Amino acid sequence: MIQADLHIHTAYSADASIQPKNLVDQLYAHSFIKTIAITDHNTIEGYHKVSKLASPYEDILIIPGIEVSTTEGDLIILGIPEVPQKPLTIGNVIDFSRERSGLVIVPHAYRANGLGDLAKEYKVDAIETLNGSSPLNLNRMAENLAKEMGLSGVAGSDAHTTKLLWTVYSEIQASSNIDEILKAIKQGFVKVASSPKSIGF
Ligand SMILES: [Zn+2]
């Protein structure tokens, strides 16, 4: 089993300040979080930077990801080190992911820029049921959405600053391998968890 924070922004997101070098140093120092997904807004530059810096460390795994601002709300794609082409409708972004065997996650469905109930109309792979930057009641609503849709729930800190890193994380029944991890999430072999130090969860 691995523990992974599946929603992290670096300074390559306009609204975030986490420096790639600092992120890799903190991963190196962490006792059990060794897998993360970089999910910057509409760019994969931060992923490439972090991935390069982490490459000397065998136990650290960086999953390529992107949080796409679709015309209908935010969507996270994991597993594809590419930016989808415009127009960024939900349908186009989901097709982009399917064609490249990525994983589609609906982040913070009921927060600003969330898809809300609209998610039910699309074939997504998982729902972010524990977002480290969302209030408890909105995470509960996302949990209900996942149940209703019969999909896996995943967790990600949505950290934009270092102090919010891995407040919550996903426990995945897979080894440290991207294909295995994405497959395990699709098949439901995942649970959400929060760090003892995080408050409010
Ligand atoms: Zn985010």
mmCIF file of C-alpha atoms and ligand atoms in Angstrom:
data_model
loop_
_atom_site.group_PDB
_atom_site.id
_atom_site.type_symbol
_atom_site.label_atom_id
_atom_site.label_comp_id
_atom_site.label_asym_id
_atom_site.label_seq_id
_atom_site.Cartn_x
_atom_site.Cartn_y
_atom_site.Cartn_z
ATOM 1 C CA MET A 1 0.000 0.000 0.000
ATOM 2 C CA ILE A 2 1.151 3.531 -0.689
ATOM 3 C CA GLN A 3 0.053 6.884 0.726
ATOM 4 C CA ALA A 4 -0.275 9.659 -1.827
ATOM 5 C CA ASP A 5 -1.269 13.317 -1.853
ATOM 6 C CA LEU A 6 -3.057 13.564 -5.203
ATOM 7 C CA HIS A 7 -3.652 17.329 -5.374
ATOM 8 C CA ILE A 8 -0.697 19.722 -5.021
ATOM 9 C CA HIS A 9 0.031 23.103 -6.620
ATOM 10 C CA THR A 10 3.532 24.482 -7.157
ATOM 11 C CA ALA A 11 4.623 28.055 -7.816
ATOM 12 C CA TYR A 12 3.865 27.305 -11.502
ATOM 13 C CA SER A 13 0.199 27.867 -10.547
ATOM 14 C CA ALA A 14 -0.406 31.637 -10.442
ATOM 15 C CA ASP A 15 -2.065 31.361 -6.998
ATOM 16 C CA ALA A 16 0.486 29.063 -5.294
ATOM 17 C CA SER A 17 3.915 29.533 -3.703
ATOM 18 C CA ILE A 18 5.382 26.009 -3.226
ATOM 19 C CA GLN A 19 8.860 25.862 -4.767
ATOM 20 C CA PRO A 20 9.716 22.554 -6.516
ATOM 21 C CA LYS A 21 13.009 22.188 -4.647
ATOM 22 C CA ASN A 22 11.338 22.739 -1.276
ATOM 23 C CA LEU A 23 8.624 20.222 -2.180
ATOM 24 C CA VAL A 24 11.165 17.515 -3.036
ATOM 25 C CA ASP A 25 13.124 18.248 0.177
ATOM 26 C CA GLN A 26 9.932 17.860 2.221
ATOM 27 C CA LEU A 27 9.019 14.609 0.462
ATOM 28 C CA TYR A 28 12.500 13.276 1.125
ATOM 29 C CA ALA A 29 12.114 14.131 4.823
ATOM 30 C CA HIS A 30 8.575 12.765 5.219
ATOM 31 C CA SER A 31 8.261 9.419 6.975
ATOM 32 C CA PHE A 32 5.596 7.875 4.716
ATOM 33 C CA ILE A 33 4.326 10.246 2.007
ATOM 34 C CA LYS A 34 6.569 9.457 -0.942
ATOM 35 C CA THR A 35 4.025 9.692 -3.757
ATOM 36 C CA ILE A 36 2.359 12.891 -4.938
ATOM 37 C CA ALA A 37 0.552 14.227 -7.976
ATOM 38 C CA ILE A 38 1.405 17.718 -9.193
ATOM 39 C CA THR A 39 -1.849 19.313 -10.305
ATOM 40 C CA ASP A 40 -1.099 22.886 -11.305
ATOM 41 C CA HIS A 41 -3.766 25.012 -12.968
ATOM 42 C CA ASN A 42 -3.629 24.448 -16.742
ATOM 43 C CA THR A 43 0.117 23.748 -16.904
ATOM 44 C CA ILE A 44 2.449 20.791 -16.483
ATOM 45 C CA GLU A 45 5.649 22.852 -16.181
ATOM 46 C CA GLY A 46 5.711 22.417 -12.403
ATOM 47 C CA TYR A 47 5.361 18.646 -12.804
ATOM 48 C CA HIS A 48 8.399 18.495 -15.116
ATOM 49 C CA LYS A 49 10.455 20.594 -12.720
ATOM 50 C CA VAL A 50 9.538 18.535 -9.614
ATOM 51 C CA SER A 51 9.934 15.250 -11.465
ATOM 52 C CA LYS A 52 13.454 16.167 -12.577
ATOM 53 C CA LEU A 53 14.485 17.258 -9.076
ATOM 54 C CA ALA A 54 13.027 14.049 -7.568
ATOM 55 C CA SER A 55 14.621 11.672 -10.084
ATOM 56 C CA PRO A 56 17.709 10.841 -7.944
ATOM 57 C CA TYR A 57 15.446 9.545 -5.136
ATOM 58 C CA GLU A 58 14.294 6.003 -5.852
ATOM 59 C CA ASP A 59 11.498 5.931 -3.298
ATOM 60 C CA ILE A 60 9.853 9.179 -4.452
ATOM 61 C CA LEU A 61 7.190 8.970 -7.166
ATOM 62 C CA ILE A 62 5.782 12.054 -8.908
ATOM 63 C CA ILE A 63 2.543 11.479 -10.830
ATOM 64 C CA PRO A 64 1.922 13.881 -13.730
ATOM 65 C CA GLY A 65 -1.301 15.792 -13.287
ATOM 66 C CA ILE A 66 -3.136 18.951 -14.209
ATOM 67 C CA GLU A 67 -6.164 20.798 -12.826
ATOM 68 C CA VAL A 68 -7.937 21.977 -15.944
ATOM 69 C CA SER A 69 -10.258 24.996 -15.762
ATOM 70 C CA THR A 70 -12.926 23.605 -18.071
ATOM 71 C CA THR A 71 -15.740 25.851 -19.231
ATOM 72 C CA GLU A 72 -18.017 24.083 -16.711
ATOM 73 C CA GLY A 73 -15.654 23.781 -13.719
ATOM 74 C CA ASP A 74 -12.380 22.217 -12.535
ATOM 75 C CA LEU A 75 -11.326 18.721 -13.537
ATOM 76 C CA ILE A 76 -8.111 16.912 -12.535
ATOM 77 C CA ILE A 77 -6.411 14.581 -14.986
ATOM 78 C CA LEU A 78 -3.688 12.249 -13.692
ATOM 79 C CA GLY A 79 -1.138 10.244 -15.628
ATOM 80 C CA ILE A 80 -0.671 12.440 -18.699
ATOM 81 C CA PRO A 81 2.265 14.871 -18.946
ATOM 82 C CA GLU A 82 0.451 17.010 -21.534
ATOM 83 C CA VAL A 83 -1.910 19.979 -21.619
ATOM 84 C CA PRO A 84 -5.277 19.361 -23.353
ATOM 85 C CA GLN A 85 -6.144 21.473 -26.379
ATOM 86 C CA LYS A 86 -8.846 24.142 -26.357
ATOM 87 C CA PRO A 87 -11.804 24.384 -26.290
ATOM 88 C CA LEU A 88 -11.660 23.075 -22.738
ATOM 89 C CA THR A 89 -15.173 21.710 -22.345
ATOM 90 C CA ILE A 90 -15.625 18.827 -19.862
ATOM 91 C CA GLY A 91 -16.381 16.491 -22.758
ATOM 92 C CA ASN A 92 -13.179 17.382 -24.628
ATOM 93 C CA VAL A 93 -11.008 17.054 -21.533
ATOM 94 C CA ILE A 94 -12.513 13.653 -20.657
ATOM 95 C CA ASP A 95 -11.940 12.449 -24.254
ATOM 96 C CA PHE A 96 -8.339 13.717 -24.052
ATOM 97 C CA SER A 97 -7.822 11.625 -20.912
ATOM 98 C CA ARG A 98 -9.531 8.488 -22.294
ATOM 99 C CA GLU A 99 -7.417 8.535 -25.470
ATOM 100 C CA ARG A 100 -4.251 8.594 -23.361
ATOM 101 C CA SER A 101 -5.376 6.235 -20.539
ATOM 102 C CA GLY A 102 -5.431 8.951 -17.899
ATOM 103 C CA LEU A 103 -7.566 9.164 -14.763
ATOM 104 C CA VAL A 104 -10.297 11.807 -14.446
ATOM 105 C CA ILE A 105 -11.040 13.143 -10.958
ATOM 106 C CA VAL A 106 -13.692 15.692 -9.998
ATOM 107 C CA PRO A 107 -11.991 17.930 -7.398
ATOM 108 C CA HIS A 108 -13.879 19.883 -4.706
ATOM 109 C CA ALA A 109 -17.202 19.342 -6.508
ATOM 110 C CA TYR A 110 -19.197 21.683 -4.271
ATOM 111 C CA ARG A 111 -16.668 24.499 -3.781
ATOM 112 C CA ALA A 112 -16.222 27.477 -6.113
ATOM 113 C CA ASN A 113 -15.215 26.208 -9.587
ATOM 114 C CA GLY A 114 -16.491 22.747 -8.702
ATOM 115 C CA LEU A 115 -18.671 20.799 -11.122
ATOM 116 C CA GLY A 116 -21.330 20.106 -8.495
ATOM 117 C CA ASP A 117 -24.159 17.831 -9.592
ATOM 118 C CA LEU A 118 -23.153 18.320 -13.229
ATOM 119 C CA ALA A 119 -20.487 15.639 -12.588
ATOM 120 C CA LYS A 120 -23.270 13.023 -12.663
ATOM 121 C CA GLU A 121 -23.717 13.590 -16.389
ATOM 122 C CA TYR A 122 -20.147 12.614 -17.276
ATOM 123 C CA LYS A 123 -18.031 9.462 -17.252
ATOM 124 C CA VAL A 124 -15.397 10.397 -14.707
ATOM 125 C CA ASP A 125 -13.186 7.908 -12.829
ATOM 126 C CA ALA A 126 -13.168 9.228 -9.246
ATOM 127 C CA ILE A 127 -14.468 11.952 -6.952
ATOM 128 C CA GLU A 128 -12.244 13.921 -4.587
ATOM 129 C CA THR A 129 -14.161 13.226 -1.382
ATOM 130 C CA LEU A 130 -11.536 14.689 0.945
ATOM 131 C CA ASN A 131 -10.003 17.989 -0.129
ATOM 132 C CA GLY A 132 -7.621 19.402 2.493
ATOM 133 C CA SER A 133 -8.657 22.953 1.663
ATOM 134 C CA SER A 134 -12.450 22.436 1.702
ATOM 135 C CA PRO A 135 -14.781 22.704 4.700
ATOM 136 C CA LEU A 136 -16.110 19.470 6.188
ATOM 137 C CA ASN A 137 -19.684 19.926 4.948
ATOM 138 C CA LEU A 138 -18.568 20.311 1.329
ATOM 139 C CA ASN A 139 -16.381 17.193 1.595
ATOM 140 C CA ARG A 140 -19.423 15.329 2.960
ATOM 141 C CA MET A 141 -21.442 16.402 -0.075
ATOM 142 C CA ALA A 142 -18.650 15.134 -2.348
ATOM 143 C CA GLU A 143 -18.678 11.821 -0.444
ATOM 144 C CA ASN A 144 -22.383 11.473 -1.150
ATOM 145 C CA LEU A 145 -21.778 12.267 -4.809
ATOM 146 C CA ALA A 146 -19.185 9.460 -5.037
ATOM 147 C CA LYS A 147 -21.601 7.026 -3.377
ATOM 148 C CA GLU A 148 -24.422 7.999 -5.688
ATOM 149 C CA MET A 149 -22.204 7.598 -8.763
ATOM 150 C CA GLY A 150 -20.613 4.376 -7.475
ATOM 151 C CA LEU A 151 -17.105 5.828 -7.844
ATOM 152 C CA SER A 152 -13.919 5.789 -5.774
ATOM 153 C CA GLY A 153 -13.269 8.649 -3.402
ATOM 154 C CA VAL A 154 -9.762 10.110 -3.313
ATOM 155 C CA ALA A 155 -7.995 12.658 -1.111
ATOM 156 C CA GLY A 156 -5.648 15.502 -1.905
ATOM 157 C CA SER A 157 -4.467 18.437 0.172
ATOM 158 C CA ASP A 158 -4.978 21.016 -2.618
ATOM 159 C CA ALA A 159 -1.970 22.698 -0.962
ATOM 160 C CA HIS A 160 -0.986 26.049 -2.417
ATOM 161 C CA THR A 161 1.501 26.743 0.421
ATOM 162 C CA THR A 162 3.952 24.329 2.078
ATOM 163 C CA LYS A 163 2.174 24.297 5.428
ATOM 164 C CA LEU A 164 -0.890 22.704 3.828
ATOM 165 C CA LEU A 165 1.013 19.844 2.175
ATOM 166 C CA TRP A 166 -0.409 16.330 2.785
ATOM 167 C CA THR A 167 -2.891 17.365 5.476
ATOM 168 C CA VAL A 168 -4.963 14.640 3.816
ATOM 169 C CA TYR A 169 -3.911 11.800 1.536
ATOM 170 C CA SER A 170 -5.103 8.697 -0.293
ATOM 171 C CA GLU A 171 -4.196 5.159 0.782
ATOM 172 C CA ILE A 172 -3.926 3.095 -2.382
ATOM 173 C CA GLN A 173 -3.540 -0.678 -2.680
ATOM 174 C CA ALA A 174 -0.734 -0.501 -5.221
ATOM 175 C CA SER A 175 3.026 -0.427 -5.383
ATOM 176 C CA SER A 176 4.992 2.673 -6.292
ATOM 177 C CA ASN A 177 4.051 2.540 -9.978
ATOM 178 C CA ILE A 178 1.858 5.057 -11.822
ATOM 179 C CA ASP A 179 -0.105 2.565 -13.972
ATOM 180 C CA GLU A 180 -0.824 0.374 -10.945
ATOM 181 C CA ILE A 181 -1.908 3.361 -8.884
ATOM 182 C CA LEU A 182 -4.314 4.696 -11.529
ATOM 183 C CA LYS A 183 -5.757 1.231 -12.085
ATOM 184 C CA ALA A 184 -6.220 0.650 -8.340
ATOM 185 C CA ILE A 185 -8.084 3.962 -7.989
ATOM 186 C CA LYS A 186 -10.396 3.092 -10.911
ATOM 187 C CA GLN A 187 -11.100 -0.304 -9.365
ATOM 188 C CA GLY A 188 -11.885 1.119 -5.937
ATOM 189 C CA PHE A 189 -8.774 -0.021 -4.056
ATOM 190 C CA VAL A 190 -8.377 3.358 -2.355
ATOM 191 C CA LYS A 191 -9.311 4.999 0.956
ATOM 192 C CA VAL A 192 -9.034 8.576 2.162
ATOM 193 C CA ALA A 193 -7.091 9.564 5.289
ATOM 194 C CA SER A 194 -5.989 12.643 7.159
ATOM 195 C CA SER A 195 -2.765 13.372 9.056
ATOM 196 C CA PRO A 196 -3.032 13.503 12.840
ATOM 197 C CA LYS A 197 -1.658 17.065 12.797
ATOM 198 C CA SER A 198 -4.382 18.369 10.503
ATOM 199 C CA ILE A 199 -7.313 20.023 12.221
ATOM 200 C CA GLY A 200 -10.970 19.926 11.347
ATOM 201 C CA PHE A 201 -11.125 16.507 9.722
HETATM 202 ZN ZN ZN B 1 -6.412 22.718 -6.854
#
